[in-house]
Tab-separated table of C-alpha atoms in Angstrom:
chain	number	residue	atom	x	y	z
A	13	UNK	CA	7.360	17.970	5.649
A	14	UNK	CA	5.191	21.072	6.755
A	15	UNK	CA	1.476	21.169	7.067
A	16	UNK	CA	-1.037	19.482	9.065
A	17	UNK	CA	-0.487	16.132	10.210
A	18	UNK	CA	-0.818	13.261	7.831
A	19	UNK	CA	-0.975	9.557	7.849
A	20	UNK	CA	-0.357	8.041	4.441
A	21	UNK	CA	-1.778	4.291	3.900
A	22	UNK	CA	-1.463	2.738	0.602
A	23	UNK	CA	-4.189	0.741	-0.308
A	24	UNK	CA	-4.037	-2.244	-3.433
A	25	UNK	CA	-3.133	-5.856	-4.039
A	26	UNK	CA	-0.157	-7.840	-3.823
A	27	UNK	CA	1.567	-7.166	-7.615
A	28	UNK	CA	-0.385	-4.314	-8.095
A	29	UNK	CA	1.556	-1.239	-8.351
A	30	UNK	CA	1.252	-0.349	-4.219
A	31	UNK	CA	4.863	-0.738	-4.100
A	32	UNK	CA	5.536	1.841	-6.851
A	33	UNK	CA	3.731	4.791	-4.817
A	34	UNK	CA	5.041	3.639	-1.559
A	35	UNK	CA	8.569	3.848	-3.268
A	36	UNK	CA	7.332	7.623	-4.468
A	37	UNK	CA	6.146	8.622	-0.787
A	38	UNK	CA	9.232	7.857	0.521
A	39	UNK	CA	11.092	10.165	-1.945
A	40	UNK	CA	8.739	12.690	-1.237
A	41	UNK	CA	10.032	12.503	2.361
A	42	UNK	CA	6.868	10.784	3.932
A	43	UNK	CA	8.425	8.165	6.139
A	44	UNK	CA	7.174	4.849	5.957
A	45	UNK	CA	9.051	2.673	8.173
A	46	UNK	CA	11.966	2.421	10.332
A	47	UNK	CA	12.216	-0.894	8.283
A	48	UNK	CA	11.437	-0.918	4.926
A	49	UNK	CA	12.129	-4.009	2.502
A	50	UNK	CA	13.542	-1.858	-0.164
A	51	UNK	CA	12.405	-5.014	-2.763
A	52	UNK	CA	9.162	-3.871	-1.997
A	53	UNK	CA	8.780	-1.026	0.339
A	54	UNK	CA	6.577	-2.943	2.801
A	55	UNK	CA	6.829	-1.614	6.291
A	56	UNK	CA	8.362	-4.717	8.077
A	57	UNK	CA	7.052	-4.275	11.077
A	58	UNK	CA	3.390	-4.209	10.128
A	59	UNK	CA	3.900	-7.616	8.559
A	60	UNK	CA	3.650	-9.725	11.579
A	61	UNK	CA	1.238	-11.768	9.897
A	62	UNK	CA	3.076	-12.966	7.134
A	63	UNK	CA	0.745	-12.585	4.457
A	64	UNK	CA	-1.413	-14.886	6.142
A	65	UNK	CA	-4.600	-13.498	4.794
A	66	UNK	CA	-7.374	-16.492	6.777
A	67	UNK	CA	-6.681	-14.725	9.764
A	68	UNK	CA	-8.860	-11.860	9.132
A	69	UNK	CA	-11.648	-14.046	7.778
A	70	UNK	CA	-11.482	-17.380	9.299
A	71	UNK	CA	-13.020	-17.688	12.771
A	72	UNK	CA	-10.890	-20.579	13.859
A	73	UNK	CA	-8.212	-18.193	13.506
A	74	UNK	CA	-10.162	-15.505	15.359
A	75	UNK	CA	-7.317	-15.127	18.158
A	76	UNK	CA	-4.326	-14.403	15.802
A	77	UNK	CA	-6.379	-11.303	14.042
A	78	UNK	CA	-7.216	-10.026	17.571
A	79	UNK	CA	-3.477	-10.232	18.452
A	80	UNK	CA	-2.435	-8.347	14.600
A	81	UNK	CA	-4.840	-5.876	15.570
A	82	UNK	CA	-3.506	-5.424	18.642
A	83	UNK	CA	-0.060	-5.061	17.720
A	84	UNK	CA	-0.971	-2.681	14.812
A	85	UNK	CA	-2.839	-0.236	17.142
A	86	UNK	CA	0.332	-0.070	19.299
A	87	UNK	CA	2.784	0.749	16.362
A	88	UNK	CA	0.282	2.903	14.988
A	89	UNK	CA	-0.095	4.702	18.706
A	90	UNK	CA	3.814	4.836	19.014
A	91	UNK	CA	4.501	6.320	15.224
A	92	UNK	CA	1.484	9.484	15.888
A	93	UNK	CA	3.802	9.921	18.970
A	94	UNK	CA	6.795	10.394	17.049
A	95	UNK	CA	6.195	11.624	13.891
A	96	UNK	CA	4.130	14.823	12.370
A	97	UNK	CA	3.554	13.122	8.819
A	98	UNK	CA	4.247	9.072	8.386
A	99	UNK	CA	2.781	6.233	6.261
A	100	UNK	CA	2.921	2.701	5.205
A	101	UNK	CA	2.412	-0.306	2.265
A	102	UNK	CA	1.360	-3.670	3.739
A	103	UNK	CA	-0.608	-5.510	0.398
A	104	UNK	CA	-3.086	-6.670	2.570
A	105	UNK	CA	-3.968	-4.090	4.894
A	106	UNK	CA	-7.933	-4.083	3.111
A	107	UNK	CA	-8.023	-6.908	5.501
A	108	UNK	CA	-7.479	-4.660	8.788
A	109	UNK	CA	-7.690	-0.948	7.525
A	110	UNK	CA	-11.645	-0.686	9.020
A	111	UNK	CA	-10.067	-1.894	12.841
A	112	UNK	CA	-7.620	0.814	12.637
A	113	UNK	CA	-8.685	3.536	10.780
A	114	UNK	CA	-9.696	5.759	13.900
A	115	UNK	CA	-6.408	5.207	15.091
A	116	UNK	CA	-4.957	7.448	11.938
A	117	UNK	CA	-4.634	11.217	12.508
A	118	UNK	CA	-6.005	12.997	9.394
A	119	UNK	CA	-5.775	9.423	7.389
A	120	UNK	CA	-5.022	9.941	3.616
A	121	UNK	CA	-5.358	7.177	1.655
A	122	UNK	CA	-3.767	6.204	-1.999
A	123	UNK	CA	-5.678	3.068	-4.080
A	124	UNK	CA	-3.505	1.616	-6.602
A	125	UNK	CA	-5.359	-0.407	-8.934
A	126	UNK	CA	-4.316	-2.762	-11.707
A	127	UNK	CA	-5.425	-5.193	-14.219
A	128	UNK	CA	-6.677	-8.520	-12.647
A	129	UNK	CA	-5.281	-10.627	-15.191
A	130	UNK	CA	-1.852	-9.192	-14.763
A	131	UNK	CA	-1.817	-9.268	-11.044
A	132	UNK	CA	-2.555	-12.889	-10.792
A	133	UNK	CA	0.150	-13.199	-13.341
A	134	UNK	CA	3.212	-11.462	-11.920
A	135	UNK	CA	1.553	-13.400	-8.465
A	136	UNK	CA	1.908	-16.787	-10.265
A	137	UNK	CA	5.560	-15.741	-11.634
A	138	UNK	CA	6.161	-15.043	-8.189
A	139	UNK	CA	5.411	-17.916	-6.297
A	140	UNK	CA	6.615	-20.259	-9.165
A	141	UNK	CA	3.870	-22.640	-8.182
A	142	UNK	CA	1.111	-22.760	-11.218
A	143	UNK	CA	-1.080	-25.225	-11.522
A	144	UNK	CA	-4.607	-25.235	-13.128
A	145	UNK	CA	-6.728	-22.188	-12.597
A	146	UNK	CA	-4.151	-20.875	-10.188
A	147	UNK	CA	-5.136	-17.866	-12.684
A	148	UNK	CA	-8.156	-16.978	-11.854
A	149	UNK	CA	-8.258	-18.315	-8.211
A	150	UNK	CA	-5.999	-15.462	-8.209
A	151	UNK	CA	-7.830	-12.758	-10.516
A	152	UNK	CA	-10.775	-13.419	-7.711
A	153	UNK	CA	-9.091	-12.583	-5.037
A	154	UNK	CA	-7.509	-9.501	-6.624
A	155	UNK	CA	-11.313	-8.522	-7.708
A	156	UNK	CA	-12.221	-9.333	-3.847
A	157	UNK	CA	-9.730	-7.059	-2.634
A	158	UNK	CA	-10.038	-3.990	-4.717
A	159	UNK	CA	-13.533	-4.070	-4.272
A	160	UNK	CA	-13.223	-4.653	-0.365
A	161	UNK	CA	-10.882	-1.225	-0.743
A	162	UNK	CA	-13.360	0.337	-2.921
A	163	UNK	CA	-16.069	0.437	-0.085
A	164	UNK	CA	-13.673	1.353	2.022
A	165	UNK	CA	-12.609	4.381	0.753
A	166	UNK	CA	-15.775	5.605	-0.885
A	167	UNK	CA	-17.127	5.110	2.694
A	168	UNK	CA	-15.036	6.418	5.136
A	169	UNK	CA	-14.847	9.663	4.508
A	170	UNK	CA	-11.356	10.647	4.393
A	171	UNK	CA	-8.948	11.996	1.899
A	172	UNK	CA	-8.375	9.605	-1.265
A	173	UNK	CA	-6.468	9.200	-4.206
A	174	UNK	CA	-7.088	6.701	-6.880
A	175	UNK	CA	-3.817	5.649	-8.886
A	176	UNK	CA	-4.638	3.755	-12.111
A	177	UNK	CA	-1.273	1.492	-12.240
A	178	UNK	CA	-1.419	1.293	-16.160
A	179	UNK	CA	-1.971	4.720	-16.387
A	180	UNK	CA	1.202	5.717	-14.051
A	181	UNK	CA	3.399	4.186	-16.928
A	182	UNK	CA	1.770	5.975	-19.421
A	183	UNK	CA	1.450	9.193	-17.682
A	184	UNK	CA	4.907	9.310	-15.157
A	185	UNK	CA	5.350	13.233	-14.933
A	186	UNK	CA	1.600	13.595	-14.398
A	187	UNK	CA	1.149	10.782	-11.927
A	188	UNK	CA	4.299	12.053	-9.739
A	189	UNK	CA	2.592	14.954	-9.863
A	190	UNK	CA	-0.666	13.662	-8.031
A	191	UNK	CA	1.174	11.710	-5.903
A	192	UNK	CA	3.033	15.177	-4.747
A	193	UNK	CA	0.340	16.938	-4.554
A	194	UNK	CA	-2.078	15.038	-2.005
A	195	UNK	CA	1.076	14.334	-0.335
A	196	UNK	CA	0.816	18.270	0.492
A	197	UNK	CA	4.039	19.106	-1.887
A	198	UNK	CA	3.372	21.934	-3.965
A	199	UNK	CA	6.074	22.413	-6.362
A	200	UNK	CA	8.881	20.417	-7.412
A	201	UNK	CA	11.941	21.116	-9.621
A	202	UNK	CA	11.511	19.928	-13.195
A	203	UNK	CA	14.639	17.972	-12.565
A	204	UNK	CA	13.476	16.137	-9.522
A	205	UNK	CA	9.610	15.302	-10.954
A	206	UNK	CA	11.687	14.201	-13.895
A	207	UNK	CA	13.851	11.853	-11.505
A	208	UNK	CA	10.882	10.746	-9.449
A	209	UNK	CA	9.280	10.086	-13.031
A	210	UNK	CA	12.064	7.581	-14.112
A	211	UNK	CA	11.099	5.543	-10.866
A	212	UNK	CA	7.885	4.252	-12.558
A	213	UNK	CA	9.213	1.723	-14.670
A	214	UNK	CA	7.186	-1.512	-15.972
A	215	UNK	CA	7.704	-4.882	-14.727
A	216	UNK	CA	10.933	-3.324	-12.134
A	217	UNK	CA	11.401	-6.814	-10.534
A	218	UNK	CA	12.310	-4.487	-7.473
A	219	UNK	CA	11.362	-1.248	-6.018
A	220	UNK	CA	14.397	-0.715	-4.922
A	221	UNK	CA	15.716	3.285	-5.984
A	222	UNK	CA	18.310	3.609	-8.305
């Protein structure tokens, strides 16, 4: 990719659509990881803490988010040493994004947003472990979490892109075409917008390609 340097971070929930635009980034030719889950196109090697959200916010576990931290500075240092334009999807990076954003050269950042009610849904389906108000346990958290990214964004400053996940089903050609176009892309051939387009299916299971 040409242009100034770029670092792409994709900002959301877990079950909220992130991994949809990470999948489109990467097709774009933004690289987002040496080692991508293609399930999900989380960046493997920023998941050291296993989802393990209380380590950001519980001061018992002050020790582990000072080590996370750590370790994402130095992957973030090493990847502006070898590449012009990069990015990654981690769902819970609103819990670490304000320790490293200095870190990013020119940060851009994408918020994906979706329906509460159908995030802690698909997160219930997921886990296969439902038990009374699992539901909106979850929906808070999902609230808690777009609103933490909210002030980040609308804060810091930097290049931002909002991505209504309902909307991107709707509205495929035209959301592949915002997604394109703050990743510094132009024009694309009709055929390949269509292609990208027929990525952004409802309810994938996977965002895997093909």
């Amino acid at each position: 990719m040409g242009g100034p340097r770029k670092t792409f971070c994709v900002l959301g929930v877990a079950r909220g659509g992130t991994s949809m635009v990470a999948g489109l980034l990467h097709q774009l030719g933004v690289n987002m990881g040496a080692r991508v889950d293609p399930s999900n196109q989380e960046d493997i090697d920023f998941l050291t803490h296993r989802g393990i959200r209380r380590i950001f916010w519980n001061r018992a576990e002050n020790a582990k988010r000072k080590e996370y931290i750590k370790h994402a500075r130095s992957l973030i240092s090493a990847r502006n040493a070898s590449y012009e334009t990069w990015g990654w999807k981690d769902p819970i990076s609103s819990y670490y994004i304000s320790d490293i954003h200095r870190l990013l050269i020119n940060p851009h950042y994408i918020f994906v947003v979706r329906d509460a009610a159908a995030v802690a849904s698909r997160e219930m389906k997921h886990s296969g472990d439902v038990v009374a108000g699992d539901s909106i346990n979850l929906m808070g958290r999902a609230l808690k979490e777009y609103s933490d990214c909210l002030s980040f964004v609308s804060g810091v400053g930097s290049p931002a892109l909002v991505i209504s996940y309902e909307r991107a089903l709707r509205h495929s050609l035209d959301t592949v075409k915002l997604v394109s176009e703050f990743a510094g892309i132009s024009s694309l051939e009709p055929g390949r917008r269509e292609e990208l387009a027929q990525y952004i299916q409802p309810e994938r299971n996977t965002a895997a390609f093909g």
